[in-house]
């Protein structure tokens, strides 16, 4: 018999087969879809916890699924490499999408380290009145992505080729920084 129910949609059916065949975690896939859907709305202010949760749910899930599909062994070195790759790749994706986020009234980057004396600003005030702090937030985020990229590169000799192939996007990070 068939492994998964058929929907009649070729893409959905193929994806369902891949999920079933590789025992992919449906909860993580659902969290990924929810996080991407949330990008379309003005939402919570860009703080560290929200930023990290978004990176994990989006880029981290995509990378974890690729590693699982490729059958790569998950070791402590792999976990460290993937964590740094997730931060570098995911941060660049958010930076590249920054105009889209701002157009929707959202500032997705962490700002705690750049707001004056840790003051909590409303999202509207931050987007309207704080050009210097917005630039500082961007600069801090770029520095974080560069550091994560360096850490990922330093870990890469310790991980298999399959794991490295799961994050080919890492090669595209540096040109955007």
PDB file of C-alpha atoms in Angstrom:
ATOM      1  CA  UNK A   1       0.000   0.000   0.000  1.00  0.00           C
ATOM      2  CA  UNK A   2       0.877   3.632  -0.119  1.00  0.00           C
ATOM      3  CA  UNK A   3       2.924   5.136   2.683  1.00  0.00           C
ATOM      4  CA  UNK A   4       0.974   8.369   2.835  1.00  0.00           C
ATOM      5  CA  UNK A   5      -2.503   9.442   1.799  1.00  0.00           C
ATOM      6  CA  UNK A   6      -2.716  11.059  -1.634  1.00  0.00           C
ATOM      7  CA  UNK A   7      -4.013  14.617  -1.971  1.00  0.00           C
ATOM      8  CA  UNK A   8      -3.940  14.877  -5.741  1.00  0.00           C
ATOM      9  CA  UNK A   9      -1.380  17.688  -5.509  1.00  0.00           C
ATOM     10  CA  UNK A  10       1.925  16.422  -6.893  1.00  0.00           C
ATOM     11  CA  UNK A  11       4.055  18.722  -4.730  1.00  0.00           C
ATOM     12  CA  UNK A  12       2.156  17.972  -1.514  1.00  0.00           C
ATOM     13  CA  UNK A  13       2.195  14.232  -2.209  1.00  0.00           C
ATOM     14  CA  UNK A  14       5.939  14.217  -2.940  1.00  0.00           C
ATOM     15  CA  UNK A  15       6.667  16.243   0.183  1.00  0.00           C
ATOM     16  CA  UNK A  16       4.525  13.895   2.292  1.00  0.00           C
ATOM     17  CA  UNK A  17       6.451  10.922   0.890  1.00  0.00           C
ATOM     18  CA  UNK A  18       9.782  12.542   1.826  1.00  0.00           C
ATOM     19  CA  UNK A  19       8.533  13.332   5.337  1.00  0.00           C
ATOM     20  CA  UNK A  20       7.356   9.747   5.794  1.00  0.00           C
ATOM     21  CA  UNK A  21      10.404   8.069   4.234  1.00  0.00           C
ATOM     22  CA  UNK A  22      12.939  10.051   6.278  1.00  0.00           C
ATOM     23  CA  UNK A  23      10.900  10.181   9.488  1.00  0.00           C
ATOM     24  CA  UNK A  24      11.032  13.967   9.500  1.00  0.00           C
ATOM     25  CA  UNK A  25       9.589  15.728  12.546  1.00  0.00           C
ATOM     26  CA  UNK A  26       6.201  17.058  11.506  1.00  0.00           C
ATOM     27  CA  UNK A  27       6.120  19.420  14.514  1.00  0.00           C
ATOM     28  CA  UNK A  28       9.272  21.193  13.300  1.00  0.00           C
ATOM     29  CA  UNK A  29       7.890  21.468   9.786  1.00  0.00           C
ATOM     30  CA  UNK A  30       4.699  22.987  11.182  1.00  0.00           C
ATOM     31  CA  UNK A  31       6.757  25.458  13.261  1.00  0.00           C
ATOM     32  CA  UNK A  32       8.712  26.392  10.122  1.00  0.00           C
ATOM     33  CA  UNK A  33       5.512  27.083   8.197  1.00  0.00           C
ATOM     34  CA  UNK A  34       4.067  29.076  11.087  1.00  0.00           C
ATOM     35  CA  UNK A  35       7.238  31.174  11.392  1.00  0.00           C
ATOM     36  CA  UNK A  36       7.243  31.940   7.672  1.00  0.00           C
ATOM     37  CA  UNK A  37       3.554  32.852   7.782  1.00  0.00           C
ATOM     38  CA  UNK A  38       4.211  35.207  10.708  1.00  0.00           C
ATOM     39  CA  UNK A  39       6.769  37.106   8.619  1.00  0.00           C
ATOM     40  CA  UNK A  40       3.921  38.649   6.676  1.00  0.00           C
ATOM     41  CA  UNK A  41       2.502  40.521   9.635  1.00  0.00           C
ATOM     42  CA  UNK A  42       3.625  43.292  11.922  1.00  0.00           C
ATOM     43  CA  UNK A  43       4.482  41.493  15.085  1.00  0.00           C
ATOM     44  CA  UNK A  44       6.564  41.431  18.198  1.00  0.00           C
ATOM     45  CA  UNK A  45       9.440  43.820  18.482  1.00  0.00           C
ATOM     46  CA  UNK A  46      12.799  42.418  17.364  1.00  0.00           C
ATOM     47  CA  UNK A  47      14.335  41.171  20.568  1.00  0.00           C
ATOM     48  CA  UNK A  48      16.952  38.487  21.045  1.00  0.00           C
ATOM     49  CA  UNK A  49      14.585  35.700  22.059  1.00  0.00           C
ATOM     50  CA  UNK A  50      12.243  36.283  19.109  1.00  0.00           C
ATOM     51  CA  UNK A  51      15.188  36.559  16.702  1.00  0.00           C
ATOM     52  CA  UNK A  52      16.727  33.262  17.879  1.00  0.00           C
ATOM     53  CA  UNK A  53      13.359  31.496  17.859  1.00  0.00           C
ATOM     54  CA  UNK A  54      12.799  32.634  14.276  1.00  0.00           C
ATOM     55  CA  UNK A  55      16.285  31.477  13.160  1.00  0.00           C
ATOM     56  CA  UNK A  56      15.750  28.076  14.752  1.00  0.00           C
ATOM     57  CA  UNK A  57      12.257  27.620  13.344  1.00  0.00           C
ATOM     58  CA  UNK A  58      13.144  28.685   9.806  1.00  0.00           C
ATOM     59  CA  UNK A  59      16.761  28.218   8.792  1.00  0.00           C
ATOM     60  CA  UNK A  60      17.554  25.762  11.574  1.00  0.00           C
ATOM     61  CA  UNK A  61      14.682  23.506  10.610  1.00  0.00           C
ATOM     62  CA  UNK A  62      15.581  23.559   6.930  1.00  0.00           C
ATOM     63  CA  UNK A  63      19.185  22.652   7.688  1.00  0.00           C
ATOM     64  CA  UNK A  64      18.214  19.964  10.220  1.00  0.00           C
ATOM     65  CA  UNK A  65      15.839  18.359   7.720  1.00  0.00           C
ATOM     66  CA  UNK A  66      18.539  18.371   5.029  1.00  0.00           C
ATOM     67  CA  UNK A  67      21.032  16.719   7.402  1.00  0.00           C
ATOM     68  CA  UNK A  68      18.471  14.073   8.304  1.00  0.00           C
ATOM     69  CA  UNK A  69      17.579  13.378   4.675  1.00  0.00           C
ATOM     70  CA  UNK A  70      21.272  13.030   3.810  1.00  0.00           C
ATOM     71  CA  UNK A  71      21.648  10.553   6.665  1.00  0.00           C
ATOM     72  CA  UNK A  72      24.500  12.435   8.297  1.00  0.00           C
ATOM     73  CA  UNK A  73      25.502  11.379  11.777  1.00  0.00           C
ATOM     74  CA  UNK A  74      24.769  14.009  14.424  1.00  0.00           C
ATOM     75  CA  UNK A  75      27.790  14.452  16.684  1.00  0.00           C
ATOM     76  CA  UNK A  76      28.725  17.322  19.026  1.00  0.00           C
ATOM     77  CA  UNK A  77      30.908  18.791  16.241  1.00  0.00           C
ATOM     78  CA  UNK A  78      27.974  18.579  13.828  1.00  0.00           C
ATOM     79  CA  UNK A  79      25.669  20.259  16.350  1.00  0.00           C
ATOM     80  CA  UNK A  80      28.151  23.123  16.837  1.00  0.00           C
ATOM     81  CA  UNK A  81      28.696  23.499  13.099  1.00  0.00           C
ATOM     82  CA  UNK A  82      24.958  23.491  12.360  1.00  0.00           C
ATOM     83  CA  UNK A  83      24.220  26.008  15.115  1.00  0.00           C
ATOM     84  CA  UNK A  84      26.766  28.441  13.704  1.00  0.00           C
ATOM     85  CA  UNK A  85      25.668  27.793  10.112  1.00  0.00           C
ATOM     86  CA  UNK A  86      22.051  28.416  11.125  1.00  0.00           C
ATOM     87  CA  UNK A  87      22.966  31.733  12.718  1.00  0.00           C
ATOM     88  CA  UNK A  88      25.067  32.896   9.743  1.00  0.00           C
ATOM     89  CA  UNK A  89      22.706  31.765   6.967  1.00  0.00           C
ATOM     90  CA  UNK A  90      19.518  32.739   8.786  1.00  0.00           C
ATOM     91  CA  UNK A  91      20.821  36.146   9.790  1.00  0.00           C
ATOM     92  CA  UNK A  92      21.772  36.965   6.213  1.00  0.00           C
ATOM     93  CA  UNK A  93      18.323  35.867   5.044  1.00  0.00           C
ATOM     94  CA  UNK A  94      16.714  38.244   7.533  1.00  0.00           C
ATOM     95  CA  UNK A  95      19.080  41.078   6.592  1.00  0.00           C
ATOM     96  CA  UNK A  96      18.273  40.555   2.914  1.00  0.00           C
ATOM     97  CA  UNK A  97      14.571  40.671   3.752  1.00  0.00           C
ATOM     98  CA  UNK A  98      14.860  43.749   5.963  1.00  0.00           C
ATOM     99  CA  UNK A  99      13.096  46.090   3.490  1.00  0.00           C
ATOM    100  CA  UNK A 100      10.161  43.662   3.362  1.00  0.00           C
ATOM    101  CA  UNK A 101       9.944  43.497   7.147  1.00  0.00           C
ATOM    102  CA  UNK A 102      10.132  47.289   7.540  1.00  0.00           C
ATOM    103  CA  UNK A 103       7.491  47.800   4.851  1.00  0.00           C
ATOM    104  CA  UNK A 104       5.205  45.636   6.995  1.00  0.00           C
ATOM    105  CA  UNK A 105       5.962  47.659  10.117  1.00  0.00           C
ATOM    106  CA  UNK A 106       8.296  45.132  11.675  1.00  0.00           C
ATOM    107  CA  UNK A 107      11.895  45.376  12.875  1.00  0.00           C
ATOM    108  CA  UNK A 108      13.116  41.774  13.110  1.00  0.00           C
ATOM    109  CA  UNK A 109      16.673  42.403  14.343  1.00  0.00           C
ATOM    110  CA  UNK A 110      17.677  42.369  18.011  1.00  0.00           C
ATOM    111  CA  UNK A 111      17.964  45.876  19.429  1.00  0.00           C
ATOM    112  CA  UNK A 112      18.589  45.463  23.170  1.00  0.00           C
ATOM    113  CA  UNK A 113      22.286  46.209  22.814  1.00  0.00           C
ATOM    114  CA  UNK A 114      21.723  49.425  20.872  1.00  0.00           C
ATOM    115  CA  UNK A 115      18.729  51.155  22.441  1.00  0.00           C
ATOM    116  CA  UNK A 116      19.668  53.939  24.805  1.00  0.00           C
ATOM    117  CA  UNK A 117      20.212  52.548  28.304  1.00  0.00           C
ATOM    118  CA  UNK A 118      18.190  49.451  27.455  1.00  0.00           C
ATOM    119  CA  UNK A 119      15.028  51.522  27.130  1.00  0.00           C
ATOM    120  CA  UNK A 120      12.140  49.684  25.550  1.00  0.00           C
ATOM    121  CA  UNK A 121      10.803  51.630  22.581  1.00  0.00           C
ATOM    122  CA  UNK A 122       7.572  50.943  20.814  1.00  0.00           C
ATOM    123  CA  UNK A 123       8.054  49.396  17.413  1.00  0.00           C
ATOM    124  CA  UNK A 124       6.492  52.440  15.741  1.00  0.00           C
ATOM    125  CA  UNK A 125       8.876  54.806  17.559  1.00  0.00           C
ATOM    126  CA  UNK A 126      11.854  52.642  16.705  1.00  0.00           C
ATOM    127  CA  UNK A 127      10.963  52.503  13.017  1.00  0.00           C
ATOM    128  CA  UNK A 128      10.125  56.213  12.825  1.00  0.00           C
ATOM    129  CA  UNK A 129      12.555  58.040  15.098  1.00  0.00           C
ATOM    130  CA  UNK A 130      15.767  56.098  15.607  1.00  0.00           C
ATOM    131  CA  UNK A 131      17.809  55.925  12.402  1.00  0.00           C
ATOM    132  CA  UNK A 132      21.084  55.751  14.317  1.00  0.00           C
ATOM    133  CA  UNK A 133      19.833  52.915  16.498  1.00  0.00           C
ATOM    134  CA  UNK A 134      18.458  51.059  13.475  1.00  0.00           C
ATOM    135  CA  UNK A 135      21.888  51.297  11.825  1.00  0.00           C
ATOM    136  CA  UNK A 136      23.545  50.156  15.051  1.00  0.00           C
ATOM    137  CA  UNK A 137      21.169  47.192  15.160  1.00  0.00           C
ATOM    138  CA  UNK A 138      22.108  46.305  11.578  1.00  0.00           C
ATOM    139  CA  UNK A 139      25.828  46.689  12.319  1.00  0.00           C
ATOM    140  CA  UNK A 140      25.600  44.467  15.418  1.00  0.00           C
ATOM    141  CA  UNK A 141      23.651  41.863  13.481  1.00  0.00           C
ATOM    142  CA  UNK A 142      26.207  41.835  10.657  1.00  0.00           C
ATOM    143  CA  UNK A 143      29.021  41.426  13.190  1.00  0.00           C
ATOM    144  CA  UNK A 144      27.162  38.476  14.738  1.00  0.00           C
ATOM    145  CA  UNK A 145      26.696  36.846  11.338  1.00  0.00           C
ATOM    146  CA  UNK A 146      30.403  37.280  10.549  1.00  0.00           C
ATOM    147  CA  UNK A 147      31.370  35.727  13.877  1.00  0.00           C
ATOM    148  CA  UNK A 148      28.992  32.795  13.310  1.00  0.00           C
ATOM    149  CA  UNK A 149      30.415  32.316   9.817  1.00  0.00           C
ATOM    150  CA  UNK A 150      33.979  32.231  11.206  1.00  0.00           C
ATOM    151  CA  UNK A 151      32.947  29.696  13.837  1.00  0.00           C
ATOM    152  CA  UNK A 152      31.190  27.538  11.225  1.00  0.00           C
ATOM    153  CA  UNK A 153      34.276  27.602   8.996  1.00  0.00           C
ATOM    154  CA  UNK A 154      36.498  26.623  11.911  1.00  0.00           C
ATOM    155  CA  UNK A 155      34.218  23.634  12.659  1.00  0.00           C
ATOM    156  CA  UNK A 156      33.804  22.497   9.061  1.00  0.00           C
ATOM    157  CA  UNK A 157      36.923  20.259   8.922  1.00  0.00           C
ATOM    158  CA  UNK A 158      35.396  18.221  11.743  1.00  0.00           C
ATOM    159  CA  UNK A 159      32.136  17.378   9.972  1.00  0.00           C
ATOM    160  CA  UNK A 160      31.340  15.050   7.107  1.00  0.00           C
ATOM    161  CA  UNK A 161      30.855  16.112   3.530  1.00  0.00           C
ATOM    162  CA  UNK A 162      27.150  15.236   3.837  1.00  0.00           C
ATOM    163  CA  UNK A 163      26.756  17.735   6.663  1.00  0.00           C
ATOM    164  CA  UNK A 164      28.634  20.398   4.707  1.00  0.00           C
ATOM    165  CA  UNK A 165      26.404  19.748   1.690  1.00  0.00           C
ATOM    166  CA  UNK A 166      23.335  20.301   3.850  1.00  0.00           C
ATOM    167  CA  UNK A 167      24.477  23.896   4.294  1.00  0.00           C
ATOM    168  CA  UNK A 168      25.781  24.843   0.881  1.00  0.00           C
ATOM    169  CA  UNK A 169      24.102  28.228   1.456  1.00  0.00           C
ATOM    170  CA  UNK A 170      26.945  28.994   3.848  1.00  0.00           C
ATOM    171  CA  UNK A 171      29.061  29.799   0.791  1.00  0.00           C
ATOM    172  CA  UNK A 172      26.676  32.648  -0.006  1.00  0.00           C
ATOM    173  CA  UNK A 173      26.866  34.365   3.382  1.00  0.00           C
ATOM    174  CA  UNK A 174      30.094  36.352   3.046  1.00  0.00           C
ATOM    175  CA  UNK A 175      29.141  38.298  -0.110  1.00  0.00           C
ATOM    176  CA  UNK A 176      26.113  39.719   1.711  1.00  0.00           C
ATOM    177  CA  UNK A 177      28.093  40.883   4.716  1.00  0.00           C
TER     178      UNK A 177
END
